[in-house]
XYZ file of C-alpha atoms in Angstrom:
317
model
C 59.070 76.591 33.536
C 57.663 75.420 30.157
C 57.589 78.132 27.482
C 54.204 79.035 25.993
C 54.852 77.616 22.506
C 55.679 74.145 23.848
C 52.679 74.303 26.154
C 50.257 74.995 23.284
C 51.779 72.244 21.163
C 51.185 69.735 23.969
C 47.591 70.923 24.404
C 46.925 70.575 20.663
C 48.421 67.081 20.631
C 46.314 66.116 23.648
C 43.102 67.374 22.032
C 43.962 65.618 18.770
C 44.641 62.406 20.665
C 41.287 62.625 22.459
C 39.472 63.243 19.177
C 41.241 60.271 17.615
C 40.110 57.882 20.334
C 36.563 59.270 20.347
C 36.294 58.514 16.635
C 37.465 54.940 16.960
C 34.712 52.440 16.300
C 33.826 49.902 18.936
C 36.102 46.915 18.175
C 33.300 44.586 19.255
C 30.978 45.987 16.551
C 32.304 44.462 13.371
C 30.264 42.611 10.800
C 29.912 39.019 11.919
C 28.114 36.820 14.417
C 28.595 35.142 17.757
C 26.939 33.625 20.801
C 26.376 34.914 24.322
C 25.831 32.719 27.349
C 22.648 33.525 29.286
C 20.544 31.677 31.801
C 19.335 28.536 30.053
C 21.737 28.450 27.127
C 23.345 30.534 24.397
C 21.789 33.247 22.280
C 22.928 34.011 18.741
C 23.624 37.549 17.573
C 24.574 38.978 14.215
C 26.012 42.362 13.269
C 25.544 44.002 9.874
C 27.733 46.978 9.059
C 30.408 48.849 10.935
C 31.347 52.440 11.619
C 31.164 55.108 14.274
C 27.488 56.037 14.043
C 25.312 54.963 16.955
C 24.266 51.300 16.476
C 20.790 49.821 16.451
C 19.844 46.879 18.680
C 16.869 45.095 17.104
C 14.376 43.034 19.100
C 12.202 40.612 17.149
C 8.580 39.694 17.623
C 6.785 36.537 18.561
C 7.386 35.491 21.272
C 9.132 32.632 19.556
C 9.825 34.503 16.322
C 13.257 35.161 14.842
C 15.392 38.152 13.917
C 15.507 37.375 10.181
C 13.219 40.286 9.196
C 15.932 42.700 10.344
C 18.120 41.742 7.404
C 15.801 44.169 5.625
C 17.614 47.012 7.399
C 20.741 46.322 5.373
C 20.655 49.832 3.854
C 20.896 51.283 7.342
C 23.861 48.972 7.987
C 25.769 50.993 5.400
C 25.642 53.879 7.889
C 25.992 52.159 11.264
C 26.092 48.729 12.930
C 22.737 46.943 12.997
C 22.661 44.320 15.747
C 20.086 41.548 15.765
C 19.735 38.512 17.970
C 17.446 35.529 18.380
C 15.840 35.337 21.778
C 16.613 32.184 23.733
C 14.558 29.254 22.517
C 14.242 30.271 18.886
C 16.076 31.012 15.641
C 19.794 30.228 15.818
C 19.857 30.430 19.602
C 19.560 27.320 21.772
C 16.040 25.919 21.618
C 14.173 24.789 24.721
C 10.733 24.193 26.204
C 11.598 25.202 29.761
C 8.655 27.335 30.848
C 10.586 28.705 33.833
C 12.657 30.662 31.286
C 9.627 32.109 29.516
C 9.258 35.163 31.739
C 9.364 38.744 30.511
C 12.240 39.623 32.843
C 14.300 36.712 31.487
C 13.997 38.180 27.993
C 14.990 41.610 29.316
C 18.168 40.097 30.748
C 19.006 38.670 27.334
C 18.993 42.187 25.878
C 21.245 43.288 28.715
C 23.599 40.388 27.953
C 23.940 41.552 24.340
C 24.663 45.109 25.498
C 27.341 43.859 27.885
C 28.924 41.440 25.406
C 29.260 44.113 22.718
C 30.331 46.855 25.136
C 27.593 49.237 24.010
C 27.774 52.686 25.578
C 25.141 54.364 23.425
C 22.585 52.786 21.110
C 19.060 52.884 19.714
C 16.600 50.096 20.451
C 14.301 48.880 17.680
C 11.388 46.672 18.695
C 8.752 45.109 16.457
C 5.449 43.689 17.762
C 6.360 41.681 20.915
C 9.838 43.149 20.482
C 8.339 46.593 21.180
C 7.036 45.364 24.543
C 10.491 43.969 25.260
C 12.106 47.266 24.218
C 9.888 49.239 26.591
C 10.532 46.770 29.410
C 14.275 47.020 28.842
C 14.200 50.820 28.704
C 12.202 50.926 31.943
C 14.732 48.723 33.756
C 17.976 49.774 32.052
C 17.649 53.196 30.383
C 21.388 53.928 30.505
C 22.898 54.462 27.067
C 19.632 54.356 25.117
C 19.669 57.270 22.690
C 16.223 56.601 21.231
C 13.448 54.052 20.763
C 11.867 52.818 17.545
C 8.610 50.900 17.926
C 7.438 49.082 14.781
C 3.857 47.742 14.777
C 4.044 47.761 18.568
C 2.439 45.519 21.150
C 2.401 46.801 24.744
C -0.912 45.533 26.084
C -2.964 42.393 25.500
C -6.280 44.118 26.317
C -5.493 46.825 23.740
C -4.271 44.275 21.197
C -7.319 42.034 21.492
C -9.682 44.993 21.343
C -8.085 45.961 18.038
C -8.345 42.354 16.854
C -12.073 42.292 17.628
C -12.585 45.431 15.541
C -10.712 43.894 12.620
C -12.562 40.577 12.944
C -15.880 42.449 12.862
C -15.100 43.413 9.262
C -14.551 39.792 8.160
C -17.284 37.582 6.628
C -19.916 36.274 9.034
C -18.791 32.677 8.520
C -15.261 33.592 9.651
C -16.549 35.461 12.681
C -18.693 32.463 13.617
C -15.752 30.061 13.324
C -13.653 32.233 15.612
C -16.453 32.637 18.137
C -17.134 28.889 18.303
C -13.427 28.060 18.678
C -12.935 30.560 21.491
C -16.125 29.489 23.280
C -15.190 25.793 23.155
C -11.402 26.302 23.386
C -11.029 24.182 20.233
C -8.402 25.795 18.046
C -7.283 22.859 15.887
C -10.293 22.868 13.558
C -10.171 23.550 9.809
C -12.602 26.441 10.160
C -10.422 28.179 12.769
C -7.307 27.617 10.661
C -9.103 29.141 7.671
C -10.088 32.145 9.782
C -6.510 32.563 10.934
C -5.231 32.379 7.356
C -7.686 35.008 6.124
C -6.928 37.354 9.013
C -3.188 37.010 8.406
C -3.557 37.730 4.682
C -5.338 40.991 5.443
C -3.543 42.206 8.565
C -0.378 40.115 8.946
C 1.763 39.664 5.824
C -0.204 41.021 2.879
C 2.369 40.392 0.165
C 4.450 37.462 -0.997
C 7.372 36.701 1.300
C 10.466 38.540 0.112
C 13.559 36.746 1.314
C 16.539 39.040 1.799
C 19.805 37.944 0.095
C 21.548 37.930 3.511
C 18.965 35.479 4.874
C 20.787 32.289 3.919
C 20.888 30.143 7.077
C 17.945 28.093 8.287
C 16.394 29.804 11.291
C 13.314 28.188 12.797
C 10.783 29.948 14.976
C 9.507 28.194 18.113
C 5.754 27.622 18.041
C 5.822 26.153 21.552
C 6.997 29.484 22.977
C 4.414 31.377 20.923
C 1.552 29.141 22.055
C 2.694 29.059 25.687
C 3.170 32.801 26.038
C 0.597 34.094 23.573
C -1.873 31.592 22.139
C -3.192 29.807 19.025
C -3.459 32.896 16.796
C -2.745 36.607 16.651
C -6.297 37.408 17.722
C -6.676 34.853 20.536
C -4.541 35.270 23.667
C -4.654 32.255 25.989
C -1.048 32.147 27.201
C 0.913 33.745 30.009
C 0.692 37.159 28.325
C -3.111 37.123 28.240
C -3.317 39.785 30.979
C -0.096 41.613 30.105
C -0.397 45.399 30.022
C 2.560 47.774 30.249
C 1.425 50.601 27.961
C 1.241 53.180 30.771
C 5.030 53.023 31.077
C 5.160 54.890 27.769
C 4.531 58.010 29.862
C 7.953 57.531 31.443
C 9.906 57.510 28.172
C 12.331 60.447 28.075
C 14.221 59.770 24.843
C 13.310 60.511 21.204
C 10.862 57.917 19.958
C 9.492 56.800 16.602
C 6.307 54.781 16.135
C 5.490 53.072 12.830
C 2.678 50.739 11.900
C 1.184 49.342 8.711
C -1.838 50.856 7.032
C -3.704 47.553 7.532
C -1.781 46.399 10.603
C -3.056 44.346 13.521
C -1.550 47.184 15.528
C -4.184 49.551 14.154
C -2.945 53.009 13.119
C -5.571 54.756 15.251
C -4.423 52.860 18.313
C -0.698 53.295 17.686
C -1.189 57.030 17.122
C -2.851 57.246 20.535
C 0.019 55.358 22.152
C 2.489 57.651 20.426
C 0.788 60.687 21.939
C 1.692 59.429 25.417
C 5.323 60.423 24.736
C 6.033 64.145 24.213
C 7.375 64.919 20.722
C 7.313 61.282 19.608
C 6.856 60.791 15.864
C 4.202 58.593 14.257
C 4.345 57.240 10.705
C 1.904 54.965 8.862
C 3.570 52.520 6.482
C 1.310 52.483 3.406
C 0.013 49.296 1.807
C 1.380 47.121 4.617
C 0.083 44.766 7.254
C 1.886 43.731 10.423
C 4.914 42.527 8.446
C 5.880 46.041 7.384
C 9.487 45.134 6.580
C 8.171 42.597 4.087
C 5.207 44.508 2.678
C 6.876 47.921 2.325
C 10.496 47.660 3.349
C 11.578 50.912 1.712
C 9.032 52.984 3.647
C 10.166 51.506 6.967
C 13.852 51.998 6.162
C 13.221 55.599 5.073
C 11.248 56.364 8.245
C 14.041 55.017 10.454
C 16.775 56.763 8.491
C 15.020 60.123 8.682
C 14.444 59.668 12.411
C 18.114 58.869 12.980
C 19.274 61.815 10.867
C 17.240 64.211 13.006
C 18.700 62.801 16.228
C 22.278 63.020 15.012
C 22.343 66.468 13.436
């Protein structure tokens, strides 16, 4: 029979061994980039940072946008891996104009492919604008391993989004309102007057400040306007595409993980509206990003980074 001293030594070694392996970082989560095969082609992903803290998986807006704004989370990458990827059809992923691939569920499966490729057991999901809708869809279908949700300037419902847009348009000059009304009535969106209206709206509620290119953003990464027009429409305030009747905001009531909502002070995702959406999730936190439009990571990057960092610190105490 084993004597007690040897027995305790073995137990201590076993516990130490378990602790050692628990602290090992995921070997698939090292700074770099790669591609994942999905239905229709390959999607690009990039990883900033390494370490044992729970990673972030970042879902970009659009549809048809790119992940480049998430380079602005580089401070957070000093603490944990920050994973970004370009949805199929845009950015550094394979481009296409196959409308059979432009379904919400197809995009959800792309997120799942990234999770599988990088062997993620536990992670936070960050979604901005359309990426927030995608984050909620993914959580609803595949909640396993999601430690928390971060919704930045979120879109979950076209009726809610367009109602907000109408309120913002009502504060624009009469000539701009008339141009928008005529274009939408006649379905003529390629006029100079409509383009001018779109430009003014974007300057007030989209990106309010000069574009600040992050030093890590060095490779050409083109958005896909075909996908944007097909799924959404000709402008942020006119939905004519396949998402024109999309509405999934009631699924917020089913969220059971810690959640952070942020939106810009002058955002298209109006603070009053986002606060109401936030209240659908018990104990969710809501933060307004001051002096920012929809492009909060451009207009006030530090405030967004601070909000996310503080949220993560609370979850991991």
